[in-house]
Amino acid sequence: MLAPPELKKIHPLGKSPLITDGDVVVAESAAIIEYILEKYAPGLLKPVAGTPDARRFTYWLHYAEGSLMTPLLLTLIFSKVASAPVPFFIKPVTKGIAATVMSSFVTPQLKLHLDYVESELGKTKWFAGSEFSAADIQMSFPIEAAEARGGLNASRPNLMKYLKAIKSRPAFKRALEKGGPYDLMS
Ligand SMILES: N[C@@H](CCC(=O)N[C@@H](CS)C(=O)NCC(=O)O)C(=O)O
């Protein structure tokens, strides 16, 4: 599941997303968003500095990868551990370890986070307030991953409504047309 080696020619970690802009290379999705907003969209997709919405913007921009992505990544890793092709006599061990880590830590953590985000989305339409912002772009990825592999379903209606709103945005559809479909399950 590693990124293609070509990416290491651009940045030592070789992870996606990555952007280049002339001589500038920017890695880390939130840093990429900040860079694009500052350089190409000043005053857009971000609340006015110093306001409560701006604080919410910064919080969710960081929370997406800094907190929410962790249990989702662990879910992916331990599902791979559970299904890893190992000799039959080791299988119960690997499956047992994966099941224990999932039930004792990962699943409760994921529930904690998804319940929290569900409740926060009950307060405002978008993460940084009543207006769509780049924090929503950043949050949409882990929420999509939660739907694909984290058990997010209709039992969390605010999150499902939010995902529907995100996916129906014309810009989201245009991005899919440009970038092609992606699969967060594999
Ligand atoms: N925290 C980083 C995560 C970067 C990351 O791990 N990207 C994954 C894809 S979502 C990746 O490139 N995985 C393949 C690899 O590690 O080689 C960000 O927000 O940009």
Coordinates of C-alpha atoms in Angstrom, one line a residue, residues 50-137:
G50 CA -9.3 36.4 15.0
T51 CA -12.9 35.3 14.9
P52 CA -14.4 32.2 16.7
D53 CA -14.9 30.6 13.2
A54 CA -11.2 31.2 12.5
R55 CA -10.3 29.3 15.7
R56 CA -12.7 26.5 14.6
F57 CA -11.1 26.5 11.2
T58 CA -7.6 26.0 12.6
Y59 CA -8.8 23.3 15.0
W60 CA -10.5 21.1 12.4
L61 CA -7.7 21.7 9.9
H62 CA -5.3 20.1 12.3
Y63 CA -7.7 17.6 14.0
A64 CA -8.4 15.8 10.7
E65 CA -4.9 14.3 10.3
G66 CA -3.6 14.9 13.9
S67 CA -6.4 13.0 15.7
L68 CA -9.2 11.5 13.5
M69 CA -6.9 9.8 11.1
T70 CA -5.1 7.8 13.7
P71 CA -7.8 5.3 14.6
L72 CA -8.7 5.0 10.9
L73 CA -5.2 4.2 10.0
L74 CA -5.0 1.7 12.8
T75 CA -8.2 0.1 11.6
L76 CA -6.7 -0.3 8.1
I77 CA -3.4 -1.8 9.5
F78 CA -5.1 -4.3 11.8
S79 CA -7.5 -5.4 9.2
K80 CA -4.4 -6.2 7.1
V81 CA -2.8 -8.0 10.0
A82 CA -5.9 -10.1 10.5
S83 CA -6.0 -11.1 6.9
A84 CA -2.2 -11.4 6.3
P85 CA -1.1 -14.5 4.5
V86 CA 0.7 -16.4 7.3
P87 CA 1.2 -20.1 8.0
F88 CA -2.0 -21.7 9.3
F89 CA -0.6 -22.3 12.8
I90 CA 0.3 -18.6 13.2
K91 CA -3.1 -17.4 11.9
P92 CA -5.0 -17.7 15.2
V93 CA -2.2 -15.6 16.8
T94 CA -2.2 -12.8 14.2
K95 CA -6.0 -12.8 14.1
G96 CA -6.2 -12.8 17.9
I97 CA -3.7 -9.9 18.3
A98 CA -5.6 -7.8 15.7
A99 CA -9.0 -8.5 17.3
T100 CA -7.7 -7.6 20.8
V101 CA -6.1 -4.3 19.7
M102 CA -9.2 -3.5 17.7
S103 CA -11.7 -4.2 20.5
S104 CA -9.6 -2.8 23.4
F105 CA -8.3 0.3 21.8
V106 CA -9.0 1.2 18.2
T107 CA -12.8 0.6 18.0
P108 CA -13.5 2.5 21.2
Q109 CA -11.3 5.4 20.1
L110 CA -13.0 5.6 16.7
K111 CA -16.4 5.6 18.4
L112 CA -15.2 8.4 20.7
H113 CA -14.1 10.5 17.8
L114 CA -17.0 9.8 15.5
D115 CA -19.5 10.6 18.3
Y116 CA -17.7 13.8 19.0
V117 CA -17.7 14.9 15.4
E118 CA -21.3 13.9 15.0
S119 CA -22.2 16.1 17.9
E120 CA -20.2 19.0 16.7
L121 CA -21.8 18.8 13.3
G122 CA -25.2 19.2 15.1
K123 CA -24.1 22.8 16.0
T124 CA -23.0 24.2 12.6
K125 CA -23.5 23.3 9.0
W126 CA -19.8 23.3 8.1
F127 CA -16.9 22.7 10.4
A128 CA -15.8 26.4 10.7
G129 CA -19.4 27.7 11.0
S130 CA -22.1 28.5 8.5
E131 CA -19.8 28.9 5.5
F132 CA -18.0 26.1 3.7
S133 CA -14.2 26.4 4.2
A134 CA -11.0 24.6 3.5
A135 CA -11.3 22.9 6.9
D136 CA -14.2 21.0 5.3
I137 CA -11.9 19.9 2.4

